Each structure stands twice: as structure tokens, then as C-alpha cells.
């Protein structure tokens, strides 16, 4: 592969040359824990034990690096395992990190309930408010800016280029959680970020059948440090997990095109629905981050959130009435999902500065027939 190859080509071919032994066009699943050595210390291809390295995982990592325009990427057992390993590699007890004021609930739990006990402090700020971020950067030393764009679940948009400049001026590292966008829609490293994290469970895997995570970095030396921590702590994906993720990536571009088209139509329908108080989707011109999203994203993603005029109980009832939208956590699969963030994915931020409104519903818009999805939402909302 070359840097001139298009995204779709890289997704199908990067790290995935035909097997030299058999000619198999799909990388094999190396379902093995250990490898024969040719004499003490004589490793074949650098493989000795699958916690340290596995050929199927190597194929996935080479592909992820190509898609994020990174010199290196590392795969993990989950998105949170990736986050934890990156944070423990880069940060030390006593450091301070700034996180979004509407971060993913699991990320907030990691900072507030786990890493706080390790001595890592955090502050909360709206990452879409660049002056507010600069003010907090000036107030005290900050090791890292932790950014989601779009955010989960409010779909706020942060200016990655602007934050990269602010972080560099303050001597802080910029990390972007790119899960909602996927590398097909957005490549934060090309916009100045130092590292990108993913829950590959979501759009990269794309089929709700595998858990995984990834970190891609702009500096190969940092990748080596993260790899050391990962090997020492063990949060690696199994070879089947790596293979399933790699299989999903092959169709990422075509899936994302449909996710985005369906989500835009649904957002437009909801914006005109009498039961809806507000629609949160960066593809709508009324969204405060619409212009920034246009500048740094290929399209606007498959996630839509909206608030109901009738309040929390109406939102809960609507979540239980859909026929095609499955009530469930997670996102990014080919099937559409609906959830109530305050009681589900974001219950861990209740009574915190990141608490989510009870009237909010989050949709992961799948790739089904969009007319069917719209009809399903209309009937779910009509009874109130």
C-alpha cells in the first residue's frame, strides 16, 4: 500500500496481503498462545507469545494505522482498555487532564472512580468553547486534553485544529476519541492531534459482534511506550476479535455512507416533529458546531440525539415502543439502536457535572431502509 491509495483501498488491503504460505486472500486467525523459537531467542517474525504480539493483531494494527494516517496503532481488548493504557503510559500521579463536559459515561467513570485514586485529577470543560479551554489551560499545568468530537451523547463538535494549537502552546497532549466519527469521516492526527482512541466495537467492527479498542499515535516512540505498558498489563484482544474487527473495517466506507444518509433524513424528520423539543445532529444547519463539522468531517455521522417536550417518562416510553430500533446500549452496528442515556449508557454520570437530561433519547441509526426507520420512530412518538 502507498500513502496515495484511497481510504476504501486501504481499508481492504492495508496489513492484509495474501498469506505467503497458502495464498489465502484473508489474513488467517492465528489462534495460538505461543510460537516455536528457532533456538533460544530466535524468533520467527518477532513472535514469541500472543500477549506480546500476534500476526492477526498485527494485520489489524497496520490497517488501523493506515486509516488514521498514523505511523503506528495498537489494538486492545476494549475501548476503555485502550484509554486506560494510554493514560497510564502518558500520565503520572499528580497530573491533571481536561475532559469534555458531556463525555462518554465510561470515560468519566474511568477518570472519576479509578484513576482519581491513582492520583490523576481531571477538570471538566466544554471542548467546543475554545476560550474556556484556553482559560483552564492557563489556570494550572495540564498534561492532556481529552476530546470527543462528536461527543457522546450530546453530539457537540470541537475544533480539533484550534484545540491542537491551544494544547501545543500549553505543553499539553491532545487526545481525540474518534469513535463516533470513525477514521472514514475524520482523521484527527492530520488536524494536529497527538493520539486517537477508538472503541472498535462500534463503527470499525460495525456488526455488534466483537468488543475491541485502539490507539493510534503521531509519534512512533510513544507507540513503543504504549506497547510496553500493554504487554505489561495485558489488555490485548484475542486473534478472533482482531479478525472480526478487520473484517468489519473492509466495509466501513460503504456502511458509513449509508449511516450518514439515514441519520440526516431522520434528523430532518425529528426537527419537524411536534413531540420533539430539540434535535442534536451536527448535519443540521441549526447545530452550533455545523460549520466546524463541515470543515473537519467528510459527513456528519450516524448518531442522532433528541429531546422530547413531554419529558423523561415520555422518553422512556418511546424507547420501548419501537419495532426496528432495538432498545440497547452500544452503537455503530448495521442495525439501528435506541436508548435512554440518563438511565442506560450515562447512568454513571448521574449527579455529576456531566449528568444527562432525562428527556434525551439517543439513536444509533443503522443501514436499514430509511423509510422504514422513519415510520418506526413516528409510530413510537405518536402515542404521546
Short mmCIF file of C-alpha atoms in Angstrom, two decimals:
data_model
loop_
_atom_site.label_atom_id
_atom_site.label_comp_id
_atom_site.label_asym_id
_atom_site.label_seq_id
_atom_site.Cartn_x
_atom_site.Cartn_y
_atom_site.Cartn_z
CA UNK A 1 0.00 0.00 0.00
CA UNK A 2 1.06 3.62 -0.55
CA UNK A 3 0.01 6.87 1.05
CA UNK A 4 -1.65 7.76 -2.26
CA UNK A 5 -4.14 4.91 -2.04
CA UNK A 6 -7.71 5.93 -1.24
CA UNK A 7 -9.41 5.20 2.06
CA UNK A 8 -11.53 2.38 0.68
CA UNK A 9 -8.46 0.72 -0.80
CA UNK A 10 -6.55 0.96 2.45
CA UNK A 11 -9.49 -0.45 4.42
CA UNK A 12 -9.47 -3.57 2.25
CA UNK A 13 -5.75 -4.05 1.67
CA UNK A 14 -3.59 -2.35 4.34
CA UNK A 15 -1.96 -5.03 6.51
CA UNK A 16 -3.87 -7.69 4.58
CA UNK A 17 -1.58 -9.08 1.91
CA UNK A 18 -2.41 -12.63 0.79
CA UNK A 19 -0.98 -15.27 3.10
CA UNK A 20 2.53 -16.12 1.76
CA UNK A 21 2.18 -19.81 2.64
CA UNK A 22 -1.21 -20.61 1.10
CA UNK A 23 -2.23 -17.53 -0.88
CA UNK A 24 -5.34 -17.05 1.28
CA UNK A 25 -6.71 -13.58 0.49
CA UNK A 26 -7.98 -13.07 4.05
CA UNK A 27 -5.43 -12.95 6.91
CA UNK A 28 -5.54 -16.19 8.92
CA UNK A 29 -6.76 -16.32 12.50
CA UNK A 30 -3.62 -17.24 14.42
CA UNK A 31 -5.49 -18.86 17.30
CA UNK A 32 -2.31 -19.62 19.21
CA UNK A 33 -0.81 -18.60 22.53
CA UNK A 34 2.86 -19.33 21.90
CA UNK A 35 5.30 -19.72 18.98
CA UNK A 36 8.19 -22.11 18.35
CA UNK A 37 11.57 -20.42 18.62
CA UNK A 38 14.47 -21.34 16.35
CA UNK A 39 16.94 -21.60 19.20
CA UNK A 40 16.87 -19.51 22.37
CA UNK A 41 15.80 -16.02 21.40
CA UNK A 42 15.45 -16.99 17.74
CA UNK A 43 12.00 -15.58 16.94
CA UNK A 44 10.22 -16.00 13.61
CA UNK A 45 8.95 -12.61 12.59
CA UNK A 46 9.28 -11.34 16.15
CA UNK A 47 6.55 -13.57 17.55
CA UNK A 48 7.01 -15.42 20.83
CA UNK A 49 3.79 -15.13 22.89
CA UNK A 50 0.42 -13.75 21.81
CA UNK A 51 0.10 -11.28 24.66
CA UNK A 52 3.16 -9.54 23.24
CA UNK A 53 2.28 -9.90 19.55
CA UNK A 54 0.08 -11.98 17.28
CA UNK A 55 0.07 -11.94 13.45
CA UNK A 56 -3.70 -11.41 13.20
CA UNK A 57 -3.45 -8.47 15.59
CA UNK A 58 -0.51 -7.11 13.60
CA UNK A 59 -2.64 -7.10 10.45
CA UNK A 60 -5.37 -5.15 12.26
CA UNK A 61 -2.89 -2.66 13.69
CA UNK A 62 -1.29 -2.00 10.31
CA UNK A 63 -4.72 -1.36 8.84
CA UNK A 64 -5.77 0.96 11.68
CA UNK A 65 -2.55 2.96 11.36
CA UNK A 66 -3.14 3.41 7.62
CA UNK A 67 -6.73 4.57 8.13
CA UNK A 68 -5.77 7.14 10.78
CA UNK A 69 -2.69 8.32 8.82
CA UNK A 70 -0.55 7.29 11.79
CA UNK A 71 2.93 5.78 11.99
CA UNK A 72 1.61 3.20 14.43
CA UNK A 73 -1.59 1.91 16.03
CA UNK A 74 -2.25 -0.59 18.80
CA UNK A 75 -5.28 -2.81 19.32
CA UNK A 76 -6.83 -3.53 22.71
CA UNK A 77 -9.44 -5.74 24.33
CA UNK A 78 -11.91 -2.81 24.55
CA UNK A 79 -12.10 0.92 24.07
CA UNK A 80 -11.73 1.50 27.80
CA UNK A 81 -8.68 -0.77 27.92
CA UNK A 82 -7.18 1.43 25.20
CA UNK A 83 -7.98 4.60 27.14
CA UNK A 84 -6.61 3.24 30.40
CA UNK A 85 -3.35 2.07 28.81
CA UNK A 86 -2.78 5.38 27.06
CA UNK A 87 -3.47 7.38 30.22
CA UNK A 88 -1.24 5.24 32.42
CA UNK A 89 1.55 5.48 29.86
CA UNK A 90 1.44 9.23 29.35
CA UNK A 91 0.28 10.49 32.75
CA UNK A 92 1.66 10.17 36.27
CA UNK A 93 0.07 10.64 39.70
CA UNK A 94 -0.31 14.36 40.28
CA UNK A 95 -1.03 15.20 36.63
CA UNK A 96 -4.21 16.97 35.53
CA UNK A 97 -6.39 16.20 32.49
CA UNK A 98 -9.21 18.25 30.97
CA UNK A 99 -12.22 16.22 29.77
CA UNK A 100 -15.44 17.22 27.95
CA UNK A 101 -18.49 18.32 29.89
CA UNK A 102 -20.52 15.65 28.06
CA UNK A 103 -18.04 12.80 27.85
CA UNK A 104 -18.98 9.16 27.47
CA UNK A 105 -20.09 7.79 30.83
CA UNK A 106 -17.49 5.02 30.85
CA UNK A 107 -14.70 7.53 30.24
CA UNK A 108 -15.92 9.71 33.09
CA UNK A 109 -16.13 6.67 35.38
CA UNK A 110 -12.53 5.77 34.48
CA UNK A 111 -11.32 9.24 35.43
CA UNK A 112 -13.56 9.80 38.47
CA UNK A 113 -13.72 6.34 40.03
CA UNK A 114 -10.48 4.63 39.01
CA UNK A 115 -7.70 7.00 38.01
CA UNK A 116 -8.57 9.58 40.65
CA UNK A 117 -7.50 7.01 43.25
CA UNK A 118 -4.21 6.67 41.37
CA UNK A 119 -3.64 10.41 41.74
CA UNK A 120 -4.75 11.65 38.31
CA UNK A 121 -7.05 14.66 38.60
CA UNK A 122 -9.42 15.97 35.97
CA UNK A 123 -11.33 19.12 35.16
CA UNK A 124 -14.50 19.44 33.10
CA UNK A 125 -14.86 21.97 30.29
CA UNK A 126 -16.87 22.43 27.11
CA UNK A 127 -14.38 21.49 24.40
CA UNK A 128 -16.45 23.41 21.85
CA UNK A 129 -15.72 26.61 23.81
CA UNK A 130 -12.11 27.30 22.85
CA UNK A 131 -11.74 30.40 25.06
CA UNK A 132 -12.93 28.39 28.08
CA UNK A 133 -10.41 25.66 27.27
CA UNK A 134 -7.60 28.21 26.98
CA UNK A 135 -8.63 29.72 30.30
CA UNK A 136 -8.34 26.35 32.05
CA UNK A 137 -5.04 25.62 30.32
CA UNK A 138 -3.70 28.90 31.67
CA UNK A 139 -5.02 28.32 35.20
CA UNK A 140 -2.78 25.35 36.01
CA UNK A 141 -0.47 22.84 34.30
CA UNK A 142 -2.44 20.38 32.18
CA UNK A 143 -0.95 17.13 30.93
CA UNK A 144 -3.65 16.25 28.43
CA UNK A 145 -6.76 17.50 26.66
CA UNK A 146 -9.19 14.59 26.26
CA UNK A 147 -11.63 15.40 23.47
CA UNK A 148 -14.66 13.70 21.94
CA UNK A 149 -16.00 15.10 18.68
CA UNK A 150 -18.83 14.45 18.13
CA UNK A 151 -19.48 13.91 21.83
CA UNK A 152 -21.50 11.13 23.40
CA UNK A 153 -24.45 11.69 23.74
CA UNK A 154 -24.97 15.40 23.01
CA UNK A 155 -23.12 15.41 19.68
CA UNK A 156 -21.19 18.59 20.39
CA UNK A 157 -18.40 19.43 17.96
CA UNK A 158 -14.91 20.53 18.97
CA UNK A 159 -12.48 22.36 16.70
CA UNK A 160 -9.59 19.88 16.56
CA UNK A 161 -7.19 22.30 14.84
CA UNK A 162 -7.92 25.04 17.38
CA UNK A 163 -7.55 22.69 20.32
CA UNK A 164 -4.29 21.31 18.88
CA UNK A 165 -2.84 24.82 18.79
CA UNK A 166 -4.03 25.59 22.31
CA UNK A 167 -2.65 22.31 23.65
CA UNK A 168 0.71 22.79 21.97
CA UNK A 169 1.05 26.31 23.37
CA UNK A 170 0.31 25.00 26.87
CA UNK A 171 2.60 21.98 26.57
CA UNK A 172 -0.35 19.57 26.78
CA UNK A 173 -1.08 16.47 24.73
CA UNK A 174 -4.25 16.36 22.61
CA UNK A 175 -6.13 13.04 22.53
CA UNK A 176 -9.28 12.68 20.40
CA UNK A 177 -11.84 9.93 20.89
CA UNK A 178 -12.79 9.33 17.26
CA UNK A 179 -15.33 6.56 17.90
CA UNK A 180 -18.44 8.44 16.75
CA UNK A 181 -16.86 9.70 13.54
CA UNK A 182 -14.63 6.75 12.60
CA UNK A 183 -11.49 7.41 10.53
CA UNK A 184 -13.62 7.43 7.39
CA UNK A 185 -15.29 10.68 8.44
CA UNK A 186 -12.44 12.29 10.40
CA UNK A 187 -8.68 11.86 10.86
CA UNK A 188 -7.68 13.85 13.97
CA UNK A 189 -3.93 13.25 13.60
CA UNK A 190 -3.97 15.13 10.28
CA UNK A 191 -5.59 18.04 12.13
CA UNK A 192 -2.90 18.23 14.82
CA UNK A 193 -3.94 15.70 17.47
CA UNK A 194 -1.23 13.65 19.18
CA UNK A 195 -3.28 10.49 19.68
CA UNK A 196 -6.61 8.99 18.65
CA UNK A 197 -8.62 6.41 20.60
CA UNK A 198 -11.43 4.18 19.39
CA UNK A 199 -13.91 1.73 20.67
CA UNK A 200 -13.53 -0.53 17.65
CA UNK A 201 -16.64 -2.28 18.95
CA UNK A 202 -18.61 0.46 17.25
CA UNK A 203 -18.31 1.60 13.62
CA UNK A 204 -14.97 -0.05 12.86
CA UNK A 205 -16.27 -3.52 13.78
CA UNK A 206 -19.71 -2.48 12.65
CA UNK A 207 -21.72 -5.63 13.32
CA UNK A 208 -22.32 -5.73 17.10
CA UNK A 209 -20.39 -8.98 17.37
CA UNK A 210 -16.98 -8.07 18.84
CA UNK A 211 -15.51 -5.90 21.63
CA UNK A 212 -12.29 -4.03 20.95
CA UNK A 213 -10.36 -0.79 21.21
CA UNK A 214 -7.46 1.01 19.56
CA UNK A 215 -4.96 3.81 19.98
CA UNK A 216 -3.25 5.49 17.02
CA UNK A 217 -0.45 7.98 17.68
CA UNK A 218 1.51 10.59 15.76
CA UNK A 219 4.82 9.62 17.37
CA UNK A 220 6.31 6.15 16.87
CA UNK A 221 8.29 6.46 20.09
CA UNK A 222 5.08 6.94 22.06
CA UNK A 223 3.66 3.85 20.37
CA UNK A 224 6.58 1.83 21.70
CA UNK A 225 5.90 3.09 25.23
CA UNK A 226 2.21 2.22 24.96
CA UNK A 227 3.11 -1.22 23.60
CA UNK A 228 5.33 -1.79 26.63
CA UNK A 229 2.50 -0.87 29.01
CA UNK A 230 0.03 -3.04 27.11
CA UNK A 231 2.35 -6.03 27.26
CA UNK A 232 2.95 -5.43 30.97
CA UNK A 233 -0.74 -5.07 31.82
CA UNK A 234 -2.21 -7.46 29.28
CA UNK A 235 -5.28 -5.73 27.82
CA UNK A 236 -4.94 -7.32 24.39
CA UNK A 237 -7.65 -8.57 22.01
CA UNK A 238 -7.75 -12.22 21.07
CA UNK A 239 -6.95 -13.19 17.47
CA UNK A 240 -10.60 -13.87 16.62
CA UNK A 241 -11.56 -10.43 17.93
CA UNK A 242 -8.84 -8.85 15.79
CA UNK A 243 -10.01 -10.83 12.74
CA UNK A 244 -13.65 -9.86 13.20
CA UNK A 245 -12.71 -6.19 13.54
CA UNK A 246 -10.54 -6.37 10.43
CA UNK A 247 -13.41 -7.98 8.52
CA UNK A 248 -15.73 -5.18 9.60
CA UNK A 249 -13.28 -2.48 8.52
CA UNK A 250 -13.40 -3.70 4.92
CA UNK A 251 -16.94 -2.32 4.54
CA UNK A 252 -16.53 0.74 6.78
CA UNK A 253 -16.73 3.30 3.98
CA UNK A 254 -19.88 1.95 2.35
CA UNK A 255 -21.56 1.44 5.72
CA UNK A 256 -20.74 4.95 6.91
CA UNK A 257 -22.13 6.48 3.74
CA UNK A 258 -25.49 4.80 4.45
CA UNK A 259 -25.38 5.54 8.19
CA UNK A 260 -24.87 9.23 7.41
CA UNK A 261 -27.60 9.44 4.77
CA UNK A 262 -30.14 7.72 7.01
CA UNK A 263 -29.20 9.83 10.03
CA UNK A 264 -29.58 13.08 8.11
CA UNK A 265 -33.09 12.15 6.93
CA UNK A 266 -34.12 11.07 10.43
CA UNK A 267 -32.73 14.26 11.99
CA UNK A 268 -34.67 16.34 9.49
CA UNK A 269 -37.87 14.42 10.25
CA UNK A 270 -37.41 14.78 14.00
CA UNK A 271 -36.71 18.51 13.67
CA UNK A 272 -40.24 18.92 12.27
CA UNK A 273 -41.98 16.52 14.66
CA UNK A 274 -44.41 18.19 17.13
CA UNK A 275 -43.32 15.97 20.04
CA UNK A 276 -39.65 16.90 19.72
CA UNK A 277 -38.19 19.85 21.60
CA UNK A 278 -34.66 19.75 20.15
CA UNK A 279 -32.63 17.66 17.72
CA UNK A 280 -28.88 17.28 18.26
CA UNK A 281 -27.20 16.41 14.96
CA UNK A 282 -24.20 18.25 13.51
CA UNK A 283 -25.52 17.85 9.99
CA UNK A 284 -28.36 20.27 10.67
CA UNK A 285 -27.51 23.91 9.83
CA UNK A 286 -29.03 24.93 13.18
CA UNK A 287 -26.41 22.91 15.10
CA UNK A 288 -23.85 25.28 16.72
CA UNK A 289 -20.98 23.08 15.54
CA UNK A 290 -22.25 22.63 11.99
CA UNK A 291 -19.61 24.81 10.30
CA UNK A 292 -16.73 23.22 12.20
CA UNK A 293 -18.05 19.75 11.42
CA UNK A 294 -18.22 20.66 7.74
CA UNK A 295 -14.58 21.73 7.84
CA UNK A 296 -13.14 18.66 9.58
CA UNK A 297 -15.52 15.80 8.74
CA UNK A 298 -16.40 14.09 5.46
CA UNK A 299 -20.03 13.78 6.61
CA UNK A 300 -21.90 14.08 9.89
CA UNK A 301 -22.18 10.55 11.25
CA UNK A 302 -24.87 8.06 12.12
CA UNK A 303 -25.72 9.22 15.66
CA UNK A 304 -28.75 11.39 16.40
CA UNK A 305 -29.95 12.58 19.80
CA UNK A 306 -33.19 14.42 20.53
CA UNK A 307 -35.22 15.71 23.46
CA UNK A 308 -38.96 15.32 23.97
CA UNK A 309 -41.27 18.11 25.00
CA UNK A 310 -43.22 15.75 27.29
CA UNK A 311 -40.20 14.93 29.47
CA UNK A 312 -38.41 11.91 30.87
CA UNK A 313 -41.23 9.40 31.22
CA UNK A 314 -42.33 10.07 27.65
CA UNK A 315 -38.75 9.45 26.50
CA UNK A 316 -38.64 6.15 28.36
CA UNK A 317 -41.98 5.08 26.87
CA UNK A 318 -40.87 5.98 23.35
CA UNK A 319 -37.72 3.88 23.75
CA UNK A 320 -39.90 0.88 24.50
CA UNK A 321 -42.27 1.29 21.55
CA UNK A 322 -40.02 0.93 18.55
CA UNK A 323 -40.19 -2.09 16.26
CA UNK A 324 -36.99 -1.77 14.22
CA UNK A 325 -34.88 0.33 16.58
CA UNK A 326 -33.65 -2.17 19.16
CA UNK A 327 -33.55 -0.94 22.75
CA UNK A 328 -29.95 -1.47 23.73
CA UNK A 329 -26.63 0.11 24.60
CA UNK A 330 -23.67 0.49 22.23
CA UNK A 331 -23.79 1.92 18.72
CA UNK A 332 -22.29 1.74 15.27
CA UNK A 333 -23.72 -1.59 14.12
CA UNK A 334 -25.62 -2.17 10.92
CA UNK A 335 -28.85 -2.46 12.93
CA UNK A 336 -30.49 0.62 14.45
CA UNK A 337 -30.47 1.06 18.23
CA UNK A 338 -32.37 3.35 20.58
CA UNK A 339 -31.54 4.12 24.19
CA UNK A 340 -32.26 6.40 27.14
CA UNK A 341 -28.81 7.76 28.10
CA UNK A 342 -29.73 9.02 31.58
CA UNK A 343 -30.81 5.53 32.66
CA UNK A 344 -28.52 3.45 30.46
CA UNK A 345 -25.14 4.40 28.96
CA UNK A 346 -24.73 7.54 31.08
CA UNK A 347 -26.17 6.39 34.40
CA UNK A 348 -22.62 6.57 35.79
CA UNK A 349 -22.60 10.39 35.42
CA UNK A 350 -25.84 10.97 37.34
CA UNK A 351 -25.44 13.70 39.97
CA UNK A 352 -22.17 14.83 38.34
CA UNK A 353 -21.36 17.87 36.17
CA UNK A 354 -21.84 15.55 33.18
CA UNK A 355 -25.39 14.46 34.10
CA UNK A 356 -27.64 13.91 31.08
CA UNK A 357 -31.19 15.30 30.79
CA UNK A 358 -33.92 12.71 31.36
CA UNK A 359 -35.86 13.77 28.26
CA UNK A 360 -32.98 12.82 25.95
CA UNK A 361 -33.10 9.87 23.53
CA UNK A 362 -30.05 8.67 21.58
CA UNK A 363 -30.28 6.86 18.26
CA UNK A 364 -27.64 4.81 16.52
CA UNK A 365 -29.06 4.91 13.02
CA UNK A 366 -28.38 1.72 11.12
CA UNK A 367 -28.33 0.91 7.42
CA UNK A 368 -31.89 -0.42 7.07
CA UNK A 369 -34.40 1.10 4.65
CA UNK A 370 -34.70 4.66 5.90
CA UNK A 371 -38.42 4.96 5.19
CA UNK A 372 -39.00 2.00 7.50
CA UNK A 373 -36.91 3.61 10.23
CA UNK A 374 -38.78 6.90 9.93
CA UNK A 375 -42.14 5.14 10.10
CA UNK A 376 -40.95 3.28 13.22
CA UNK A 377 -39.97 6.47 15.00
CA UNK A 378 -43.17 8.24 14.04
CA UNK A 379 -45.34 5.50 15.49
CA UNK A 380 -43.21 5.38 18.66
CA UNK A 381 -43.66 9.11 19.18
CA UNK A 382 -47.30 9.35 18.12
CA UNK A 383 -48.83 7.83 21.24
CA UNK A 384 -47.78 10.78 23.42
#
